Short mmCIF file of C-alpha atoms in Angstrom, two decimals:
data_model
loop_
_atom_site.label_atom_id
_atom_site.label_comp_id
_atom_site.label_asym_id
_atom_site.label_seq_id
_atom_site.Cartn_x
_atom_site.Cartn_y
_atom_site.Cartn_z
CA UNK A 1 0.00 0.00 0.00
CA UNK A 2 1.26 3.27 -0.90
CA UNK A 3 -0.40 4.58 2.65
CA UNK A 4 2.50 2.26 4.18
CA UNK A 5 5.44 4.30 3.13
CA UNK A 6 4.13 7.76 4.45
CA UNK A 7 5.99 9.06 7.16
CA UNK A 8 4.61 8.73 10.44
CA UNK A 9 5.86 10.34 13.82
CA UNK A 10 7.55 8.03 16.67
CA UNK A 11 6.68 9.34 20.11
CA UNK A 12 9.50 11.98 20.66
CA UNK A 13 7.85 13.39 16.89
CA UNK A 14 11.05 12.23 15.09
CA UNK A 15 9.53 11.39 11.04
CA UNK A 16 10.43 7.29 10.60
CA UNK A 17 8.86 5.21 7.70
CA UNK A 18 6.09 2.82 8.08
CA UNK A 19 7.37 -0.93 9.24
CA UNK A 20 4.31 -3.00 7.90
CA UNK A 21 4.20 -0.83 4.90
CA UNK A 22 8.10 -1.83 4.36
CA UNK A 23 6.79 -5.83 4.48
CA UNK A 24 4.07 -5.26 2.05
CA UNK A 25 6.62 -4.09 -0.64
CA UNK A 26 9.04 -7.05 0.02
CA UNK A 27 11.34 -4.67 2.08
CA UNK A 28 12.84 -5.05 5.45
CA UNK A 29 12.99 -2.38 7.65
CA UNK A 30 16.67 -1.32 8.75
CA UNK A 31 16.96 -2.82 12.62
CA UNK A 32 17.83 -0.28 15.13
CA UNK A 33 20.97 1.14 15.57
CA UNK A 34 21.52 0.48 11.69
CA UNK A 35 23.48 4.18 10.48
CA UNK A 36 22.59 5.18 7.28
CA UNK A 37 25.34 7.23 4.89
CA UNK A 38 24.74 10.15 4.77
CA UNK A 39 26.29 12.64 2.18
CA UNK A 40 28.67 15.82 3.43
CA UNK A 41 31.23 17.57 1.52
CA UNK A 42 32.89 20.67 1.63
CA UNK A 43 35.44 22.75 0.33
CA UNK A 44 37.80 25.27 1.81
CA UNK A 45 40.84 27.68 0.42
CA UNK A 46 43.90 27.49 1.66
CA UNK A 47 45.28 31.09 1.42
CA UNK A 48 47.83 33.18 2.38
CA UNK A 49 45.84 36.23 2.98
CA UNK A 50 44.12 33.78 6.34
CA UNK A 51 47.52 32.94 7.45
CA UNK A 52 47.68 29.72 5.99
CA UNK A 53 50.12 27.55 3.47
CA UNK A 54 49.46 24.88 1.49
CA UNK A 55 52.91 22.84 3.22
CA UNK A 56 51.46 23.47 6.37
CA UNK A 57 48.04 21.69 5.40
CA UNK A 58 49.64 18.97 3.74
CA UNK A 59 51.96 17.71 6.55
CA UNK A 60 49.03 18.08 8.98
CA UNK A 61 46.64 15.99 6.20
CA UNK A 62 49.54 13.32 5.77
CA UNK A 63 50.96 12.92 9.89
CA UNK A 64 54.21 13.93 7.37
CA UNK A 65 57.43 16.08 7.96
CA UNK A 66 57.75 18.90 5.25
CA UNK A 67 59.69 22.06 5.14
CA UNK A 68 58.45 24.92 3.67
CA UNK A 69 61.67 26.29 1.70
CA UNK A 70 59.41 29.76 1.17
CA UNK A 71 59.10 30.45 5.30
CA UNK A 72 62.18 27.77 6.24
CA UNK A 73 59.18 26.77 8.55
CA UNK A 74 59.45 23.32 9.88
CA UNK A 75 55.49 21.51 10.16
CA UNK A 76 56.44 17.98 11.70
CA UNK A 77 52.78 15.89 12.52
CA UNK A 78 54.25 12.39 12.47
CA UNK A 79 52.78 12.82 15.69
CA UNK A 80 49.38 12.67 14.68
CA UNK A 81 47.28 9.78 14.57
CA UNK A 82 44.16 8.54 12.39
CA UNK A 83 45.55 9.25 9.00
CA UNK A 84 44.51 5.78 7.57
CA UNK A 85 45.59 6.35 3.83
CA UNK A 86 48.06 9.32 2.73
CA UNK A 87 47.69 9.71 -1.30
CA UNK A 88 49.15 12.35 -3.83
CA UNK A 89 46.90 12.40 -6.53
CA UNK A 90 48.19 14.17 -9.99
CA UNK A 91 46.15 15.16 -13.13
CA UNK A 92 46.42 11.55 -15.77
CA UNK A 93 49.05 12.09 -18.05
CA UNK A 94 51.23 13.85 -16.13
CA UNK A 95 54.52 12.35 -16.11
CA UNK A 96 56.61 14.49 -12.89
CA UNK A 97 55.99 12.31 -9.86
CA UNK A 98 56.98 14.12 -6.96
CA UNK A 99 57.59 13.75 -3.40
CA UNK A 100 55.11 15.33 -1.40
CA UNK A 101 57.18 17.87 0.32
CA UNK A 102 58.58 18.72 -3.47
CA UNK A 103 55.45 19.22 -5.04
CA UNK A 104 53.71 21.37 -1.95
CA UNK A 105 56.77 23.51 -2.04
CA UNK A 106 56.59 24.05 -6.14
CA UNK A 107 52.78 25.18 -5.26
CA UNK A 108 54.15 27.69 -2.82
CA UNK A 109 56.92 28.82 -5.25
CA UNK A 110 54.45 28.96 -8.26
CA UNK A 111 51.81 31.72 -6.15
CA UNK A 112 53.69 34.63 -5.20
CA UNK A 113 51.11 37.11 -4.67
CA UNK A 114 50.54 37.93 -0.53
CA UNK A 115 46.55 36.86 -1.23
CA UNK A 116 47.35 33.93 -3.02
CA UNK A 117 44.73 30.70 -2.50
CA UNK A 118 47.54 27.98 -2.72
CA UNK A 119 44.96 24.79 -2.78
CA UNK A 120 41.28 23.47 -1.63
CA UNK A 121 40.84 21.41 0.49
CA UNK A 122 37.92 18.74 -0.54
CA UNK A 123 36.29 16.93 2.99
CA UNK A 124 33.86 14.03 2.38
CA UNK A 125 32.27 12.01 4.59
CA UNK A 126 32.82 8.23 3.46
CA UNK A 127 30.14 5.58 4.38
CA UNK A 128 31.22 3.50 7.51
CA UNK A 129 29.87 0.47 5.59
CA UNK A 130 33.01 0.35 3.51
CA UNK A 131 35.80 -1.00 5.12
CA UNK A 132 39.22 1.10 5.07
CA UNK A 133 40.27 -0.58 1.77
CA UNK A 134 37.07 0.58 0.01
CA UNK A 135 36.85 4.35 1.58
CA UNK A 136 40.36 4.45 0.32
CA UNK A 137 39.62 3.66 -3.31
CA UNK A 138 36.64 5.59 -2.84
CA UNK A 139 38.40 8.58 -1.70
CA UNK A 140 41.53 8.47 -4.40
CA UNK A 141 39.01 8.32 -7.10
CA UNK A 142 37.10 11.61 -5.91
CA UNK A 143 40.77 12.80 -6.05
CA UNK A 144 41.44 11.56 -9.77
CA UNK A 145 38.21 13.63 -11.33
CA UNK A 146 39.08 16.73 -9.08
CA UNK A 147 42.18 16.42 -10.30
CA UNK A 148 41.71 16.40 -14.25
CA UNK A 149 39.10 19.09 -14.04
#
């Protein structure tokens, strides 16, 4: 029935989909507790005009160790934990395959201007049904079409 997939209200008035309405159409309703992914993303400049660099953002991204050779600052995160999967994604077809530290530090080099916006920085919010292999794939793929636009 189509009356079975209306939304009714639960008693704290929280909108949850009809259970026996669910059975009729061959569907089981999720048990509780079950998550469901939901979609985020955002983007944010990195810029020099809000204090930031691009070497600075990439070391804390990475838990890595890179020098910025603009400043001579030092950003050291290998510190920092929960950084499952640490990728440097190029455009295809380009052949230059540097180190990370190398290619943050051409960025800074390349943008010279004071207001300069040095990178974006893409978050996304990964399904926790995927296990760290998938999300990874997942997330290096977003990072491939980002990256030949």
């Amino acid at each position: 029935t189509v009356a079975g997939l209306l939304p009714r209200a639960n008693s704290k008035g929280a909108l949850k989909a009809n259970p026996s309405g669910l059975r009729a159409l061959g569907l089981r309703p999720r048990p509780r507790g079950a998550g469901v992914a939901i979609f985020h993303l955002s983007v944010n400049l990195i810029s020099r005009k809000a204090g930031r660099s691009s070497t600075a953002a990439a070391a804390y991204r990475a838990a890595e160790r890179i020098e910025d050779e603009r400043t001579g600052e030092v950003h050291d995160y290998r510190r920092r934990s929960g950084v499952e999967s640490a990728e440097l994604v190029l455009p295809s077809g380009v052949e230059w395959q540097p180190q990370r530290a190398e290619f943050w530090n051409a960025v800074e080099t390349k943008n010279k201007r004071a207001d300069a916006q040095v990178a974006r920085e893409f978050v996304v919010a990964l399904p926790a049904e995927l296990d760290a292999g998938e999300r990874r794939d997942l997330a290096v793929q977003f990072a491939g079409v980002m990256a030949d636009r």
